[in-house]
Amino acid sequence: MTIDAANLYFETLNHQVRCTGDEEILIDHCCGQRFIGAGSRDKHIVINGTPGNALGCYMNGTRIDVHGNAQDAIGDTMNDGLICVYGHAGDACGYAMRGGKIFVRDSAGYRTGIHMKEYRDKKPVIIVGNEVGSFFGEYQAGGILVVLGLHSEKRAPVGYYCAVGMHGGKMFIRCDELPKLPAQVVAQRASEQDLAEIREDLEQFCACFGYDMEAVCAKPFYVLTPNTNNPYKSLYTPN
């Protein structure tokens, strides 16, 4: 199914996406329509243009490819599936994400991965190819966050207050020198065993956007985990 989204109200567009029996959906001339793919499963949605806020929110297994930039709150409370953005992403990418993967080729805004969590076999993953804004991984409770800084000239490809309130999950930052981090975070050079945990996801990311895996892994990674004396832990876990 092909939908020309030019001048389509977001509710009209989303009704067409929900009601079609087609698994393959192409949306052309997208310009700010919100909630595309919300709650969907078992579809492949290709978007040409710029989708609006909450793309793929509550998604349950669909794949979305965005050939352009995307606005705020991509994958909000997402459960499963894959979102690939062939450009930049706005703020709060992956907010409260519970499963699935989000790959952003270029940069993402503030509060990427905020309140990300995991449960049993659900372990969400966000990989950003270049830089992220401030409050990266704020209050992270689970899952994997990766920022690669592939075209960054900064000391570290993250903004201020990285990992503030982190009490679960892991964060990987590809850089030569880490920024200032909060006391409740432990940071160390990623070992081969650490990198093995994200290798399959990195290979998928590189295949998606045409990056060379060897070049990506040629620069050091640091892995961030919560401190066992984390003052936030007792607020979010039973022990």
Coordinates of C-alpha atoms in Angstrom, one line a residue:
M1 CA 0.0 0.0 0.0
T2 CA 1.2 3.5 -0.9
I3 CA -0.1 6.6 0.9
D4 CA 0.5 10.1 -0.3
A5 CA 0.6 12.0 3.0
A6 CA 0.8 15.5 1.5
N7 CA -1.9 17.6 3.2
L8 CA -3.3 14.5 5.1
Y9 CA -4.4 15.1 8.6
F10 CA -2.6 12.8 11.0
E11 CA -5.8 11.0 12.1
T12 CA -6.7 10.3 8.5
L13 CA -3.2 8.9 7.8
N14 CA -3.1 6.8 10.8
H15 CA -6.6 5.4 10.1
Q16 CA -5.4 4.2 6.7
V17 CA -2.3 2.6 8.2
R18 CA -4.3 0.8 10.8
C19 CA -7.1 -0.4 8.5
T20 CA -5.1 -1.8 5.6
G21 CA -4.5 -5.5 5.5
D22 CA -1.2 -4.9 3.7
E23 CA 2.0 -5.6 5.6
E24 CA 4.1 -3.4 3.4
I25 CA 3.2 0.3 3.7
L26 CA 5.0 3.2 1.9
I27 CA 4.2 6.7 3.1
D28 CA 5.4 9.5 0.8
H29 CA 5.5 13.3 1.5
C30 CA 5.2 12.8 5.2
C31 CA 5.3 16.2 7.0
G32 CA 4.8 16.2 10.7
Q33 CA 2.0 13.7 11.1
R34 CA 2.0 12.3 14.6
F35 CA 1.6 8.7 16.0
I36 CA 2.4 6.9 12.8
G37 CA 2.6 3.1 13.6
A38 CA 1.3 3.6 17.1
G39 CA 0.6 0.2 18.7
S40 CA 1.1 -1.7 15.4
R41 CA 2.6 -5.1 14.9
D42 CA 3.8 -7.3 12.0
K43 CA 4.0 -4.4 9.4
H44 CA 6.8 -2.8 7.5
I45 CA 6.3 1.0 7.2
V46 CA 8.7 3.0 5.0
I47 CA 8.4 6.8 5.4
N48 CA 9.8 9.4 3.0
G49 CA 9.8 12.7 4.7
T50 CA 9.6 13.9 8.4
P51 CA 7.2 12.1 10.7
G52 CA 5.9 14.0 13.8
N53 CA 6.0 13.2 17.5
A54 CA 5.5 9.7 19.0
L55 CA 6.4 7.7 15.9
G56 CA 6.0 4.1 16.7
C57 CA 4.8 4.7 20.3
Y58 CA 3.5 1.5 22.0
M59 CA 4.7 -0.4 18.9
N60 CA 4.5 -4.2 19.2
G61 CA 6.7 -5.6 16.4
T62 CA 6.5 -3.4 13.3
R63 CA 9.6 -2.2 11.5
I64 CA 9.7 1.5 10.5
D65 CA 12.3 3.0 8.2
V66 CA 12.4 6.8 8.1
H67 CA 14.2 8.3 5.1
G68 CA 14.6 11.7 6.6
N69 CA 14.6 13.2 10.1
A70 CA 12.1 12.4 12.8
Q71 CA 10.7 14.6 15.5
D72 CA 10.3 14.0 19.3
A73 CA 9.4 10.9 21.3
I74 CA 10.3 8.2 18.8
G75 CA 9.3 4.8 20.2
D76 CA 7.6 6.2 23.3
T77 CA 6.9 3.2 25.5
M78 CA 7.7 0.9 22.6
N79 CA 7.4 -2.9 23.3
D80 CA 9.0 -4.5 20.3
G81 CA 10.1 -4.0 16.7
L82 CA 12.7 -1.8 15.0
I83 CA 12.8 1.9 14.0
C84 CA 15.6 3.0 11.7
V85 CA 16.0 6.8 11.2
Y86 CA 18.2 7.7 8.2
G87 CA 18.8 11.2 9.6
H88 CA 18.4 13.0 12.9
A89 CA 16.0 12.3 15.8
G90 CA 14.4 14.9 18.1
D91 CA 14.2 14.9 21.9
A92 CA 13.1 12.0 24.2
C93 CA 13.9 9.3 21.7
G94 CA 12.9 6.0 23.3
Y95 CA 11.2 7.5 26.3
A96 CA 10.2 4.7 28.7
M97 CA 11.1 2.1 26.0
R98 CA 10.4 -1.5 27.1
G99 CA 11.6 -3.6 24.2
G100 CA 12.7 -3.5 20.5
K101 CA 15.4 -1.4 18.9
I102 CA 15.9 2.2 17.7
F103 CA 18.7 3.0 15.3
V104 CA 19.5 6.7 14.5
R105 CA 22.1 7.2 11.8
D106 CA 23.0 10.8 12.8
S107 CA 22.3 12.6 16.1
A108 CA 19.5 12.6 18.6
G109 CA 18.3 15.4 21.0
Y110 CA 18.0 15.8 24.7
R111 CA 16.9 13.0 27.0
T112 CA 17.5 10.1 24.7
G113 CA 16.7 6.8 26.5
I114 CA 15.1 8.5 29.5
H115 CA 13.4 6.0 31.8
M116 CA 14.3 3.1 29.5
K117 CA 13.6 -0.2 31.3
E118 CA 13.7 -4.0 30.8
Y119 CA 11.8 -7.0 32.0
R120 CA 12.8 -10.7 31.7
D121 CA 13.6 -11.3 28.0
K122 CA 12.7 -7.7 26.9
K123 CA 15.9 -5.7 26.6
P124 CA 15.5 -2.5 24.5
V125 CA 18.4 -1.1 22.5
I126 CA 19.1 2.4 21.2
I127 CA 22.1 3.1 19.0
V128 CA 22.9 6.7 17.9
G129 CA 25.5 7.1 15.2
N130 CA 26.8 10.6 16.0
E131 CA 25.9 12.7 19.1
V132 CA 23.2 13.0 21.7
G133 CA 22.1 16.0 23.8
S134 CA 22.0 16.5 27.5
F135 CA 20.5 14.0 30.0
F136 CA 21.4 11.0 27.9
G137 CA 20.0 7.9 29.7
E138 CA 18.5 9.9 32.5
Y139 CA 17.0 7.5 35.1
Q140 CA 17.9 4.5 32.9
A141 CA 16.5 1.4 34.6
G142 CA 17.4 -1.2 32.0
G143 CA 18.3 -1.9 28.4
I144 CA 21.3 -0.9 26.3
L145 CA 22.2 2.6 25.1
V146 CA 25.0 3.2 22.6
V147 CA 26.3 6.5 21.2
L148 CA 29.1 6.2 18.6
G149 CA 30.3 9.8 17.8
L150 CA 31.1 8.7 14.3
H151 CA 31.3 12.3 13.0
S152 CA 31.7 14.1 16.3
E153 CA 34.6 16.5 17.1
K154 CA 33.7 16.7 20.8
R155 CA 35.7 15.1 23.6
A156 CA 32.7 12.9 24.1
P157 CA 29.6 12.7 21.9
V158 CA 27.2 13.4 24.8
G159 CA 25.8 16.6 26.4
Y160 CA 25.6 17.6 30.0
Y161 CA 24.3 15.4 32.8
C162 CA 24.9 12.1 31.1
A163 CA 23.5 9.1 33.0
V164 CA 22.0 11.2 35.9
G165 CA 19.8 8.9 38.0
M166 CA 20.9 5.7 36.2
H167 CA 20.0 2.7 38.2
G168 CA 19.9 -0.2 35.7
G169 CA 21.0 -1.3 32.3
K170 CA 24.2 -0.4 30.5
M171 CA 25.5 2.5 28.5
F172 CA 28.3 2.4 25.9
I173 CA 30.0 5.6 24.8
R174 CA 32.6 5.4 21.9
C175 CA 35.2 8.1 22.7
D176 CA 38.8 8.7 23.9
E177 CA 37.8 10.5 27.1
L178 CA 34.7 10.4 29.1
P179 CA 32.8 13.5 30.3
K180 CA 32.1 14.3 34.0
L181 CA 29.7 11.7 35.3
P182 CA 27.5 11.4 38.4
A183 CA 28.7 9.6 41.5
Q184 CA 26.2 6.8 41.1
V185 CA 27.7 5.6 37.8
V186 CA 30.7 3.3 37.4
A187 CA 32.6 3.8 34.1
Q188 CA 35.4 1.7 32.7
R189 CA 37.0 0.8 29.3
A190 CA 34.8 -1.7 27.6
S191 CA 36.4 -5.2 27.4
E192 CA 35.9 -7.7 24.6
Q193 CA 33.4 -9.4 26.7
D194 CA 31.5 -6.1 27.2
L195 CA 31.5 -5.4 23.4
A196 CA 30.4 -9.0 22.6
E197 CA 27.1 -8.0 24.3
I198 CA 26.4 -5.3 21.7
R199 CA 28.2 -6.8 18.7
E200 CA 25.1 -8.2 17.0
D201 CA 23.3 -4.9 17.4
L202 CA 26.3 -2.9 16.1
E203 CA 26.5 -5.2 13.1
Q204 CA 22.8 -4.7 12.4
F205 CA 23.2 -0.9 12.8
C206 CA 26.2 -0.9 10.4
A207 CA 24.4 -3.0 7.8
C208 CA 21.4 -0.7 8.0
F209 CA 23.3 2.5 7.4
G210 CA 26.3 1.3 5.4
Y211 CA 29.0 1.8 8.1
D212 CA 32.1 -0.3 8.3
M213 CA 32.0 -2.5 11.4
E214 CA 35.8 -2.6 11.7
A215 CA 36.1 1.2 11.6
V216 CA 33.4 1.6 14.2
C217 CA 35.2 -0.8 16.6
A218 CA 38.6 0.7 16.0
K219 CA 38.0 3.4 18.5
P220 CA 37.7 2.6 22.3
F221 CA 34.3 2.2 24.0
Y222 CA 33.5 2.9 27.6
V223 CA 30.8 1.0 29.4
L224 CA 28.7 2.7 32.2
T225 CA 26.8 0.8 34.8
P226 CA 25.1 1.8 38.0
N227 CA 27.2 1.9 41.2
T228 CA 26.2 -0.8 43.7
N229 CA 25.9 2.1 46.2
N230 CA 23.6 3.9 43.9
P231 CA 21.3 6.2 46.0
Y232 CA 18.5 5.9 43.4
K233 CA 18.3 2.1 43.5
S234 CA 16.1 1.7 46.5
L235 CA 13.5 4.0 45.0
Y236 CA 13.0 1.7 41.9
T237 CA 13.8 -1.9 43.0
P238 CA 12.7 -4.1 45.9
N239 CA 16.3 -4.9 47.0

